[in-house]
Amino acid sequence: MKRPSLKQIEYILAVAKSGSFRGAADELGISQPTLSAQVARAEELLGAKLLERSRSGAYFTPVGRLFEPQARRVIEAMEELGQQVGDSRANEKATYRLGVKGTLGPYLLPQILPALREAHPGLRFYVREDSPRGLEEGIAHGEYDLIITSLPINIPDLVQEPLLREKILLAAPRDHPLSQVSVWQGRHLAGEQVLTTEHGHQFARQVEAVCSRLGAEVLRDYEGSSLDALRLMVVMGMGLAFLPALYVESEINTESGLTVKELDDESIARLHVLAWRPTSPARGFYKVLAKDIRSIIGARLGHAVQVLDSL
């Protein structure tokens, strides 16, 4: 089925608004015969008369009145699309304030920012590490334009684009009996002492919940201020520790003195998202960024993490 062009739809709406072909032609800057021919062609394609012509003017027919609201929605949708495309071009050259979790940013951003810069040469980020609570409060109060954080998010109404699922792995010293076990399971943690980051951090809460369920003891007296601190304490034999997969990918090697594996019968992971305020003028471009980030993660880190599909 052939359809009227957007230009023809605009012409029909212009005639109805003006109340005459002559007035609409003047407003559109075209000749009256051209306008009449285009409207007639649109009516022919639709198989219905949309405008009633009379000496007193031009008006919508009953069919035309059914056509009008749908036609206006089409025009508005195209205008919004054009605006978003224009915004995307401008937003590619802007500078954004990006907040990211301290247990994620140093191990993710070096992998994705160079490729983002290549895809959007004018794009700039001011990057700041913060706690999950600080990120949420900061995005709500306009201190950040974008945040990369883990679910759940406690601030309502933020737009959330999934990025990746990151496994949480268990680390043990090389001389620990567990390092001699080929397959690690949750039951192996019963009675073990586990180190974690400072109490109250989202990652620490997640580790505490796992330890409580599996019968492990969280060592409150030796909380690490960072993932590096945790790693060093494990090397020194002070306990076991859970570490995110991207940290392991970046910092753990054969010389680290650690054995790192996932628990075979436990699914422990963090879900990371890119989030922004729904009222942001650059929200269309942020969707593009999220898609690009997922593509980069898949290409560079797909062996270590799982890329999540967009909602």
Coordinates of C-alpha atoms in Angstrom, one line a residue:
M1 CA 0.0 0.0 0.0
K2 CA 1.4 3.4 -1.0
R3 CA 1.3 6.1 1.6
P4 CA 1.3 9.9 1.6
S5 CA 4.7 11.5 2.1
L6 CA 5.5 13.5 5.2
K7 CA 5.5 16.6 3.1
Q8 CA 2.0 15.8 1.8
I9 CA 0.8 15.2 5.4
E10 CA 2.2 18.6 6.4
Y11 CA 0.4 20.3 3.4
I12 CA -2.9 18.8 4.5
L13 CA -2.5 20.0 8.1
A14 CA -1.4 23.4 6.8
V15 CA -4.6 23.8 4.7
A16 CA -6.8 22.8 7.6
K17 CA -5.1 25.2 9.9
S18 CA -5.2 28.1 7.4
G19 CA -8.7 27.4 6.3
S20 CA -7.8 27.9 2.7
F21 CA -5.5 26.6 0.0
R22 CA -4.3 30.1 -0.8
G23 CA -3.4 31.0 2.8
A24 CA -1.6 27.7 3.3
A25 CA 0.3 28.1 0.0
D26 CA 1.5 31.5 1.2
E27 CA 2.6 30.2 4.6
L28 CA 4.4 27.2 3.0
G29 CA 6.1 29.3 0.3
I30 CA 4.8 27.3 -2.6
S31 CA 2.3 27.9 -5.4
Q32 CA -1.3 27.1 -4.9
P33 CA -1.5 24.7 -7.9
T34 CA 1.5 22.7 -6.4
L35 CA -0.3 22.5 -3.0
S36 CA -3.6 21.5 -4.5
A37 CA -1.9 18.8 -6.6
Q38 CA 0.0 17.4 -3.6
V39 CA -3.1 17.2 -1.4
A40 CA -5.1 15.6 -4.2
R41 CA -2.3 13.0 -4.7
A42 CA -2.4 12.2 -0.9
E43 CA -6.2 11.8 -1.0
E44 CA -5.8 9.5 -4.0
L45 CA -3.3 7.3 -2.2
L46 CA -5.5 7.1 0.9
G47 CA -8.6 6.5 -1.1
A48 CA -10.6 9.1 0.7
K49 CA -11.4 12.9 0.6
L50 CA -9.8 14.6 3.6
L51 CA -10.6 18.2 2.8
E52 CA -13.9 19.8 1.8
R53 CA -13.4 22.6 -0.7
S54 CA -15.9 25.5 -0.8
R55 CA -15.9 29.2 -1.7
S56 CA -15.7 30.0 2.0
G57 CA -12.6 27.9 2.5
A58 CA -11.3 24.4 3.1
Y59 CA -12.2 22.2 6.1
F60 CA -11.7 18.6 7.2
T61 CA -14.3 16.1 6.1
P62 CA -15.5 13.6 8.8
V63 CA -12.7 11.2 7.5
G64 CA -10.3 14.1 7.6
R65 CA -11.1 14.6 11.3
L66 CA -10.2 11.0 12.0
F67 CA -7.0 11.5 10.0
E68 CA -5.9 14.7 11.8
P69 CA -4.8 13.5 15.2
Q70 CA -2.9 10.5 13.7
A71 CA -1.2 12.8 11.2
R72 CA -0.1 15.2 13.9
R73 CA 1.4 12.4 15.9
V74 CA 3.4 11.3 12.8
I75 CA 4.7 14.9 12.3
E76 CA 5.5 15.3 16.0
A77 CA 7.4 11.9 16.1
M78 CA 9.5 12.9 13.1
E79 CA 10.3 16.3 14.7
E80 CA 11.3 14.6 17.9
L81 CA 13.5 12.1 16.0
G82 CA 15.1 15.0 14.2
Q83 CA 15.7 16.8 17.5
Q84 CA 17.3 13.7 19.0
V85 CA 19.6 13.2 16.0
G86 CA 20.6 16.9 16.2
D87 CA 21.1 16.5 20.0
S88 CA 23.3 13.5 19.4
R89 CA 25.6 15.4 17.1
A90 CA 26.0 18.2 19.6
N91 CA 26.2 15.8 22.6
E92 CA 29.1 13.9 21.0
K93 CA 31.3 17.0 21.6
A94 CA 30.2 17.7 25.2
T95 CA 32.0 17.1 28.5
Y96 CA 30.1 14.9 31.0
R97 CA 30.6 14.3 34.7
L98 CA 30.8 10.5 35.2
G99 CA 30.6 8.9 38.6
V100 CA 31.7 5.3 39.1
K101 CA 32.2 2.8 41.9
G102 CA 35.7 2.6 43.3
T103 CA 35.6 -1.2 43.1
L104 CA 34.7 -1.1 39.4
G105 CA 36.0 2.1 37.7
P106 CA 39.8 1.4 37.8
Y107 CA 39.3 -2.0 36.2
L108 CA 36.5 -1.2 33.6
L109 CA 37.1 2.4 32.4
P110 CA 40.7 1.9 31.1
Q111 CA 39.2 -0.8 28.8
I112 CA 36.3 1.2 27.5
L113 CA 37.2 4.9 27.5
P114 CA 39.8 4.8 24.7
A115 CA 37.4 3.0 22.4
L116 CA 34.6 5.5 23.3
R117 CA 37.0 8.4 22.4
E118 CA 37.7 6.7 19.1
A119 CA 34.0 6.4 18.3
H120 CA 33.2 9.9 19.6
P121 CA 36.3 12.0 19.1
G122 CA 34.9 15.1 20.8
L123 CA 33.6 13.3 23.8
R124 CA 35.1 14.1 27.3
F125 CA 34.5 12.8 30.8
Y126 CA 35.3 14.1 34.2
V127 CA 35.6 10.9 36.2
R128 CA 35.1 10.6 39.9
E129 CA 35.0 7.5 42.0
D130 CA 32.4 7.4 44.8
S131 CA 30.4 5.0 46.9
P132 CA 27.1 3.6 45.6
R133 CA 25.2 5.9 48.0
G134 CA 27.4 8.9 47.0
L135 CA 26.7 8.1 43.3
E136 CA 23.0 7.9 43.8
E137 CA 22.8 11.2 45.8
G138 CA 25.2 12.8 43.3
I139 CA 23.1 12.0 40.3
A140 CA 19.9 13.0 42.1
H141 CA 21.4 16.4 42.9
G142 CA 23.0 17.1 39.6
E143 CA 26.6 16.5 40.7
Y144 CA 26.9 13.7 38.0
D145 CA 25.5 13.5 34.5
L146 CA 26.0 9.8 34.4
I147 CA 26.9 7.0 36.8
I148 CA 28.0 3.5 36.4
T149 CA 26.9 1.5 39.5
S150 CA 25.5 -1.8 40.6
L151 CA 22.0 -2.9 41.2
P152 CA 19.9 -2.3 43.2
I153 CA 19.6 1.5 42.8
N154 CA 17.6 3.1 45.6
I155 CA 16.9 6.4 43.8
P156 CA 13.5 6.1 42.0
D157 CA 12.9 7.2 38.4
L158 CA 16.5 7.0 37.2
V159 CA 16.9 5.6 33.7
Q160 CA 18.9 2.4 33.9
E161 CA 20.7 0.8 30.9
P162 CA 22.2 -2.7 31.7
L163 CA 25.9 -3.0 30.9
L164 CA 27.4 -6.2 32.3
R165 CA 27.1 -9.1 34.8
E166 CA 30.3 -9.5 36.7
K167 CA 31.0 -12.7 38.7
I168 CA 32.4 -12.6 42.2
L169 CA 35.3 -15.0 42.6
L170 CA 36.9 -16.5 45.7
A171 CA 40.6 -16.0 46.4
A172 CA 42.8 -18.1 48.7
P173 CA 46.5 -18.2 49.4
R174 CA 48.5 -20.7 47.4
D175 CA 49.4 -22.6 50.6
H176 CA 45.7 -22.9 51.8
P177 CA 44.2 -26.4 51.7
L178 CA 41.5 -25.1 49.4
S179 CA 44.0 -24.4 46.7
Q180 CA 44.5 -28.1 46.4
V181 CA 40.8 -28.7 45.7
S182 CA 39.9 -28.8 42.0
V183 CA 36.3 -27.7 42.2
W184 CA 35.2 -25.2 44.8
Q185 CA 31.7 -25.3 46.3
G186 CA 29.8 -23.3 48.8
R187 CA 30.3 -26.0 51.5
H188 CA 34.0 -25.4 51.4
L189 CA 33.5 -22.0 53.1
A190 CA 31.9 -23.4 56.2
G191 CA 34.0 -22.3 59.2
E192 CA 36.4 -20.3 57.0
Q193 CA 37.4 -16.7 57.8
V194 CA 36.7 -14.2 55.1
L195 CA 38.0 -10.7 54.6
T196 CA 36.0 -7.9 53.1
T197 CA 36.0 -4.2 52.4
E198 CA 34.8 -1.7 54.9
H199 CA 31.4 -2.5 56.5
G200 CA 28.5 -0.6 54.9
H201 CA 29.8 -0.7 51.3
Q202 CA 27.5 -2.5 48.9
F203 CA 30.1 -5.0 47.9
A204 CA 30.8 -5.8 51.6
R205 CA 27.0 -6.3 52.3
Q206 CA 26.9 -8.7 49.4
V207 CA 29.9 -10.7 50.7
E208 CA 28.4 -10.7 54.2
A209 CA 25.2 -12.1 53.0
V210 CA 27.0 -15.0 51.1
C211 CA 29.1 -15.8 54.2
S212 CA 26.1 -15.8 56.5
R213 CA 24.4 -18.3 54.2
L214 CA 27.4 -20.6 53.7
G215 CA 28.6 -20.6 57.3
A216 CA 31.8 -18.5 56.9
E217 CA 33.0 -15.9 59.4
V218 CA 33.5 -12.3 58.2
L219 CA 36.6 -10.8 59.9
R220 CA 35.4 -7.4 61.2
D221 CA 38.8 -6.5 62.7
Y222 CA 40.6 -6.7 59.3
E223 CA 38.4 -4.8 56.9
G224 CA 40.2 -3.7 53.7
S225 CA 40.0 -0.1 52.5
S226 CA 40.4 -1.3 48.9
L227 CA 40.4 -4.4 46.8
D228 CA 44.2 -4.2 46.7
A229 CA 44.3 -4.2 50.5
L230 CA 42.1 -7.3 50.5
R231 CA 44.4 -9.1 48.0
L232 CA 47.5 -8.3 50.1
M233 CA 45.9 -9.6 53.3
V234 CA 44.9 -12.9 51.5
V235 CA 48.5 -13.3 50.3
M236 CA 49.6 -12.9 53.9
G237 CA 47.4 -15.7 55.0
M238 CA 44.9 -13.7 57.0
G239 CA 41.8 -15.2 55.4
L240 CA 40.0 -15.8 52.1
A241 CA 38.3 -13.0 50.1
F242 CA 35.8 -12.5 47.4
L243 CA 37.0 -10.4 44.5
P244 CA 35.2 -9.1 41.4
A245 CA 36.0 -10.7 38.1
L246 CA 37.3 -7.4 36.5
Y247 CA 39.7 -6.9 39.4
V248 CA 41.0 -10.4 39.0
E249 CA 41.3 -9.9 35.2
S250 CA 43.3 -6.7 35.8
E251 CA 45.4 -7.4 38.9
I252 CA 45.8 -11.2 39.5
N253 CA 48.4 -13.2 37.6
T254 CA 50.5 -16.3 38.1
E255 CA 52.9 -14.4 40.3
S256 CA 50.3 -13.1 42.7
G257 CA 50.5 -15.9 45.2
L258 CA 46.8 -16.6 45.0
T259 CA 44.4 -19.2 43.7
V260 CA 41.2 -17.7 42.4
K261 CA 38.1 -19.6 41.3
E262 CA 34.3 -19.3 41.3
L263 CA 32.2 -21.4 43.6
D264 CA 30.8 -24.1 41.3
D265 CA 27.4 -24.4 42.9
E266 CA 26.9 -20.7 43.7
S267 CA 25.9 -17.9 41.4
I268 CA 27.5 -14.8 42.9
A269 CA 27.6 -11.7 40.7
R270 CA 27.2 -7.9 40.4
L271 CA 24.9 -6.4 37.8
H272 CA 26.3 -3.0 36.6
V273 CA 24.2 -0.3 34.8
L274 CA 24.7 3.1 33.3
A275 CA 22.1 5.4 34.8
W276 CA 21.0 9.0 34.3
R277 CA 18.1 11.4 35.1
P278 CA 15.1 10.9 32.8
T279 CA 14.9 14.7 32.3
S280 CA 18.5 15.0 30.9
P281 CA 18.6 16.8 27.5
A282 CA 21.2 14.3 26.4
R283 CA 19.2 11.2 27.3
G284 CA 19.0 10.1 23.6
F285 CA 22.8 10.2 23.4
Y286 CA 23.2 8.4 26.6
K287 CA 21.3 5.4 25.1
V288 CA 23.8 5.5 22.2
L289 CA 26.7 5.5 24.8
A290 CA 25.2 2.5 26.6
K291 CA 25.0 0.6 23.4
D292 CA 28.6 1.5 22.5
I293 CA 29.8 0.5 26.0
R294 CA 28.2 -2.9 25.7
S295 CA 29.8 -3.5 22.3
I296 CA 33.2 -2.5 23.7
I297 CA 32.8 -4.7 26.7
G298 CA 31.8 -7.6 24.6
A299 CA 34.8 -7.2 22.3
R300 CA 37.5 -6.6 25.0
L301 CA 36.2 -8.3 28.2
G302 CA 33.6 -10.8 26.9
H303 CA 35.9 -13.6 28.2
A304 CA 35.7 -12.2 31.7
V305 CA 32.2 -10.8 32.1
Q306 CA 28.7 -11.2 30.5
V307 CA 27.3 -8.4 28.5
L308 CA 23.7 -7.7 29.4
D309 CA 21.0 -6.9 26.8
S310 CA 19.2 -3.6 26.8
L311 CA 15.8 -3.4 28.6

